[in-house]
Short mmCIF file of C-alpha atoms in Angstrom, two decimals:
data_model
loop_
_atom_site.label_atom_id
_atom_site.label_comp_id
_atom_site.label_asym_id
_atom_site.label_seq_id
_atom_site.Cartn_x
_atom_site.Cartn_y
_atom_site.Cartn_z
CA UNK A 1 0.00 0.00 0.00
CA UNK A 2 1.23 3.69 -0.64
CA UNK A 3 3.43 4.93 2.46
CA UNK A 4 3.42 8.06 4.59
CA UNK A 5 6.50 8.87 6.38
CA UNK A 6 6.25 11.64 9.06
CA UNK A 7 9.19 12.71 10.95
CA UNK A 8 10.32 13.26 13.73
CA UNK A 9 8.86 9.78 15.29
CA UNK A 10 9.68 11.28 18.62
CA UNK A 11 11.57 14.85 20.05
CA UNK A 12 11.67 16.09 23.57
CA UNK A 13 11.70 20.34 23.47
CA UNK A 14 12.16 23.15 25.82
CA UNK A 15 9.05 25.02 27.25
CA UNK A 16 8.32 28.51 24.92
CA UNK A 17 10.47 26.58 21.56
CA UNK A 18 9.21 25.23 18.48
CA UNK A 19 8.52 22.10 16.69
CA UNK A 20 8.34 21.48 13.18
CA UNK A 21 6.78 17.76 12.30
CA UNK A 22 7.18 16.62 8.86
CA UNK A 23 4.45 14.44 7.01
CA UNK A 24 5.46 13.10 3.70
CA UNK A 25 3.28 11.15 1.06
CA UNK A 26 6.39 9.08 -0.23
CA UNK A 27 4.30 7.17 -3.41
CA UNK A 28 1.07 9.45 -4.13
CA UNK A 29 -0.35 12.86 -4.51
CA UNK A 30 -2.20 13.78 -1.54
CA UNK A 31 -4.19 16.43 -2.56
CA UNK A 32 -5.75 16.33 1.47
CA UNK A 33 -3.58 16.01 4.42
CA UNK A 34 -5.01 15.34 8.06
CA UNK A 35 -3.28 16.50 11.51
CA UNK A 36 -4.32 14.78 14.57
CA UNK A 37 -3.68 14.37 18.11
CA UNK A 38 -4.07 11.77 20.60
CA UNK A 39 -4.18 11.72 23.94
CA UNK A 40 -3.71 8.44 26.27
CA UNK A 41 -6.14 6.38 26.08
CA UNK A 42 -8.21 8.34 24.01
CA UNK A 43 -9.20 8.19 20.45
CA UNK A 44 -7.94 10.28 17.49
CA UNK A 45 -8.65 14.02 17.45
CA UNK A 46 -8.51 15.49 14.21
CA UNK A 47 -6.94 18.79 14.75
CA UNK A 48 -6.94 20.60 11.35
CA UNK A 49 -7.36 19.11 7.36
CA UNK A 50 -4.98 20.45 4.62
CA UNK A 51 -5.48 20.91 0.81
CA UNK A 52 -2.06 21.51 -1.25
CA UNK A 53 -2.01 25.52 -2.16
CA UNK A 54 -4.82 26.73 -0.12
CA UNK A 55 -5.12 27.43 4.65
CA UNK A 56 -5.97 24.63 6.43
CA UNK A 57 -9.34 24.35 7.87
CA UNK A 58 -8.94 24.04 12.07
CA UNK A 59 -11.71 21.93 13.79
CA UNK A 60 -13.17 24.15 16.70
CA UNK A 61 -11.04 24.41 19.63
CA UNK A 62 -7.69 24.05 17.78
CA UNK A 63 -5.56 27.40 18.05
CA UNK A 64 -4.30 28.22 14.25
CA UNK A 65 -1.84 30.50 15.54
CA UNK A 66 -0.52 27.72 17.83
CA UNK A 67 -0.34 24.76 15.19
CA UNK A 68 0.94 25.69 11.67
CA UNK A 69 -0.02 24.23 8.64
CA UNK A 70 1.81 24.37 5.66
CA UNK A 71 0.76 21.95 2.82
CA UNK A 72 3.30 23.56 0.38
CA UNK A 73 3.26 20.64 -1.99
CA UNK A 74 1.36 17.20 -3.19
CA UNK A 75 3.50 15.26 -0.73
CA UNK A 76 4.55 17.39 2.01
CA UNK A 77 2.35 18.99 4.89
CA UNK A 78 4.30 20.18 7.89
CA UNK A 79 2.72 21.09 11.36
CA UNK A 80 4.31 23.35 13.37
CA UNK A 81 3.88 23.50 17.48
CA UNK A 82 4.59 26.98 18.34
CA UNK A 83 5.64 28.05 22.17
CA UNK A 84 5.30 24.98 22.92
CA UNK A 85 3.94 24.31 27.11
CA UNK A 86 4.39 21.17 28.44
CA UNK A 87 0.05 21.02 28.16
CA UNK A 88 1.10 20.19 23.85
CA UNK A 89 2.68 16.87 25.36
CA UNK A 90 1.03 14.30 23.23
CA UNK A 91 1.05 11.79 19.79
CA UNK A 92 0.61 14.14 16.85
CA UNK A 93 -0.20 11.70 13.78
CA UNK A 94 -0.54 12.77 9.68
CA UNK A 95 -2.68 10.87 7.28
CA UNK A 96 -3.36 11.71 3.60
CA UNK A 97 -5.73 10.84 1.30
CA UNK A 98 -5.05 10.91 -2.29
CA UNK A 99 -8.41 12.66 -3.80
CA UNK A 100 -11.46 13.66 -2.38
CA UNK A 101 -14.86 12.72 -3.19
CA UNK A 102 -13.94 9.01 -4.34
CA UNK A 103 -15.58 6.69 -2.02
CA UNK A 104 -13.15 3.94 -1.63
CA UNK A 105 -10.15 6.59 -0.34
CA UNK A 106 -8.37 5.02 2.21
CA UNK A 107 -6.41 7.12 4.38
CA UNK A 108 -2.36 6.05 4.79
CA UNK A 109 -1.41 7.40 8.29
CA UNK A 110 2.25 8.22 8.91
CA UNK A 111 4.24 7.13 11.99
CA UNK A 112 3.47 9.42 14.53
CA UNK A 113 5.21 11.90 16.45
CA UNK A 114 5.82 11.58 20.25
CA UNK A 115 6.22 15.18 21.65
CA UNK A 116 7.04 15.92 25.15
CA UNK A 117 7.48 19.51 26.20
CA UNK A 118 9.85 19.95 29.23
CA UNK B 1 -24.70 14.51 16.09
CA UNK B 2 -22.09 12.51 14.45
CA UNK B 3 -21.20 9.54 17.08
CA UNK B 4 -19.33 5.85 16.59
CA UNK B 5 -19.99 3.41 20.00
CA UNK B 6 -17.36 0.98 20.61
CA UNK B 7 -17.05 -0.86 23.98
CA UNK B 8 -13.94 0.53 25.70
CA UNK B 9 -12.41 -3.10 26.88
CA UNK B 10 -12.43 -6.57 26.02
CA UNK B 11 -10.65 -9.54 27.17
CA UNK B 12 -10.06 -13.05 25.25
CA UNK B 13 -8.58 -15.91 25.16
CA UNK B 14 -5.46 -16.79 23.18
CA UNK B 15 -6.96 -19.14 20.31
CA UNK B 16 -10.36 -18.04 20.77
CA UNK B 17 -12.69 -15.75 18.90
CA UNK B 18 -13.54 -12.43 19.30
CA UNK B 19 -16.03 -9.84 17.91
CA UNK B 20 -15.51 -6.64 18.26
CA UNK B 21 -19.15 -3.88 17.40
CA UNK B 22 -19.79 -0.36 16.25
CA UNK B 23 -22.63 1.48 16.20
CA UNK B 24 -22.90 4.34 14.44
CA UNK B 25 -24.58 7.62 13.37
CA UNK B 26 -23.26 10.14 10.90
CA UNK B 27 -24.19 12.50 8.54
CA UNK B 28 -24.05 10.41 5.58
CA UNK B 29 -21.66 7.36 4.74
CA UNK B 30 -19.24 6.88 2.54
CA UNK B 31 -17.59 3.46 3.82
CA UNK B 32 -16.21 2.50 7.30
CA UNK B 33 -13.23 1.70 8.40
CA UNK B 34 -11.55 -0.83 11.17
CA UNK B 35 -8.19 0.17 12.48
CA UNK B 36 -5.91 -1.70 14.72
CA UNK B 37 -3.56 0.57 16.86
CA UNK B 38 -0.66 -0.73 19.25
CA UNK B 39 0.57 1.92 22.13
CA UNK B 40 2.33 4.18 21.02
CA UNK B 41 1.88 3.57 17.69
CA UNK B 42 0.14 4.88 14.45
CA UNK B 43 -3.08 3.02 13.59
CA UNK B 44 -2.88 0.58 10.58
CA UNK B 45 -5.57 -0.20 8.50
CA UNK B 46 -7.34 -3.69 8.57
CA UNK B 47 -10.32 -3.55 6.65
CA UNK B 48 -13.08 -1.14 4.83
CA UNK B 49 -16.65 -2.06 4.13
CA UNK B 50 -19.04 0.12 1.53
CA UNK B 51 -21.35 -2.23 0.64
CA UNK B 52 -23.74 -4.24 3.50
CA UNK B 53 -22.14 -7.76 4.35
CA UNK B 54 -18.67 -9.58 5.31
CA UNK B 55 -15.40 -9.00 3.94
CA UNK B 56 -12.85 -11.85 5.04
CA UNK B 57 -9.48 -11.16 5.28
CA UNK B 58 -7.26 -14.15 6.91
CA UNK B 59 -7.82 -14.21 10.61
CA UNK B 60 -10.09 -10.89 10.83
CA UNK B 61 -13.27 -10.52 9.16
CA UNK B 62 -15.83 -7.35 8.74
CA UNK B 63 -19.19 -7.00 9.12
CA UNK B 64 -21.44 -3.91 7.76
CA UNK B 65 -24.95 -3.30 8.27
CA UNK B 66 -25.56 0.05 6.39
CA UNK B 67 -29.34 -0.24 7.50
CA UNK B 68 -28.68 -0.71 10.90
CA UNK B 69 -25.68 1.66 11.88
CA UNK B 70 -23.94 -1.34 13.08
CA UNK B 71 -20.38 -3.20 12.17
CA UNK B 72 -18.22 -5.57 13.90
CA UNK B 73 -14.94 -6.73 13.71
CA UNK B 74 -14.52 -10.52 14.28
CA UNK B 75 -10.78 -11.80 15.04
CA UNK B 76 -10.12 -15.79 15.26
CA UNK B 77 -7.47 -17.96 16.38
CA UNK B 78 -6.58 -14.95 18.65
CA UNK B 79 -2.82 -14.43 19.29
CA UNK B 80 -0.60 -12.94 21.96
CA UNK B 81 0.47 -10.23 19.15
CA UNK B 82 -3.57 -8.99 18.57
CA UNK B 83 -3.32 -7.66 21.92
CA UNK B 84 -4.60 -3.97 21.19
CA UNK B 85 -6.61 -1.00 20.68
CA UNK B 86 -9.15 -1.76 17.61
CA UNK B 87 -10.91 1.73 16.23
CA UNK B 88 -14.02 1.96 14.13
CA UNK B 89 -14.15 5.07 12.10
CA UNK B 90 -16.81 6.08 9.58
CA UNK B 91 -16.20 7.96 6.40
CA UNK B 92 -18.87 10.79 6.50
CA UNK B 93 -19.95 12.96 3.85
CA UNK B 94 -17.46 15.08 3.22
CA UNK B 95 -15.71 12.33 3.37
CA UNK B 96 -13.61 12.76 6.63
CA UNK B 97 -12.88 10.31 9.22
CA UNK B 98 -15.48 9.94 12.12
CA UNK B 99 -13.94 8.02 14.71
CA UNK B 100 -14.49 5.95 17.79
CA UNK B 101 -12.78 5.70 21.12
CA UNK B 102 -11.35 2.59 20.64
CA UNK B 103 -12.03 -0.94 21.77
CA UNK B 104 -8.69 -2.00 23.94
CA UNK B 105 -8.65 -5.87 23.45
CA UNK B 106 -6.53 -7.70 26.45
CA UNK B 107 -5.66 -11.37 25.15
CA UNK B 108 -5.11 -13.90 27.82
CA UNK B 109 -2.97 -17.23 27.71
#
């Protein structure tokens, strides 16, 4: 099946720094790009959705100005933990689809990213 | 509301069988999906259903019931290594991901 890398798969940062995460689609186009977040024990939380060449679109709650999006290209979407408090501690995982609107898309998730904020 | 019910825990036996259900209720469906996720990993895909009935797949099966909201997951000849969290996600339509809490499945010797 296609692969998405995302990288780093884990980095430990200094309270008020920042942290760039890197999701690649390493065999496709992914026109879409998701961001989510995941606390213990608790299920995915989709934090913003990304179309190549245009803002992402935040889900309520998510701060924009926090978490930047850039989905500069068909394979690479990059989110970016600003200031980061030790509160941003958590699994940060990509996925992409290739198109939108076809109803067999499957979405390819990448590694994850464990972030802890010290 | 958009909302996917999963039990949060199950427990089995190694080298028994297990089914795992979701419920759901979404605006509009466009396929759902069963993930299985170890800690502190990504999830990885297992299966996707569209159309109503069961899609086999070696040791884990699906089950959709597009009429009923309702899909299950059914594992056999259980292992040591299927010890984990199983989500149920729903493809809505706008086609994003819907997804469930996640059923943690403890496996037994």
């Amino acid at each position: 099946g296609a692969v998405v890398s995302q990288h780093p798969s884990r980095v430990i940062c200094k309270s008020g720094t920042s942290v760039k995460i890197e999701c690649r689609s390493l065999d496709f186009q992914a026109t879409t790009m998701f961001w989510y977040r995941q606390f213990p024990k608790q299920s995915l939380m989709l934090m913003a959705t990304s179309n190549e060449g245009s803002k992402a679109t935040y889900e309520q709650g998510v701060e924009k100005d926090k978490f930047l999006i850039n989905h500069a290209s068909l394979t690479l979407s990059t989110l970016t933990v600003t200031s980061a408090h030790p509160e941003d501690s958590s699994f940060y995982i990509c996925s992409a689809q290739s198109g939108t609107g076809d109803s067999n898309t499957e979405a390819f998730f990448g590694q994850g990213t464990r972030l802890t904020v010290v | 509301g958009q909302n996917i019910d999963q039990p949060t825990e199950m427990t089995a036996t190694e080298g028994a069988i297990v089914q795992i259900n979701c419920t759901y209720q979404t605006s509009g469906f466009n396929g759902l999906f069963w993930y299985q996720q170890h800690a502190g990993e990504a999830p990885t895909f297992l299966s996707y259903n569209v159309l109503d009935g069961l899609e086999e797949k070696g040791r884990f099966s699906s089950f959709l019931s597009r009429s009923k909201g309702y899909s299950y997951l059914l594992l056999k000849e259980l292992q040591m290594k299927d010890s984990a969290s199983y989500l149920c996600a729903v493809m809505d339509s706008n086609y994003q991901l819907i997804w469930g809490a996640g059923t943690k499945l403890i496996i037994k010797p």
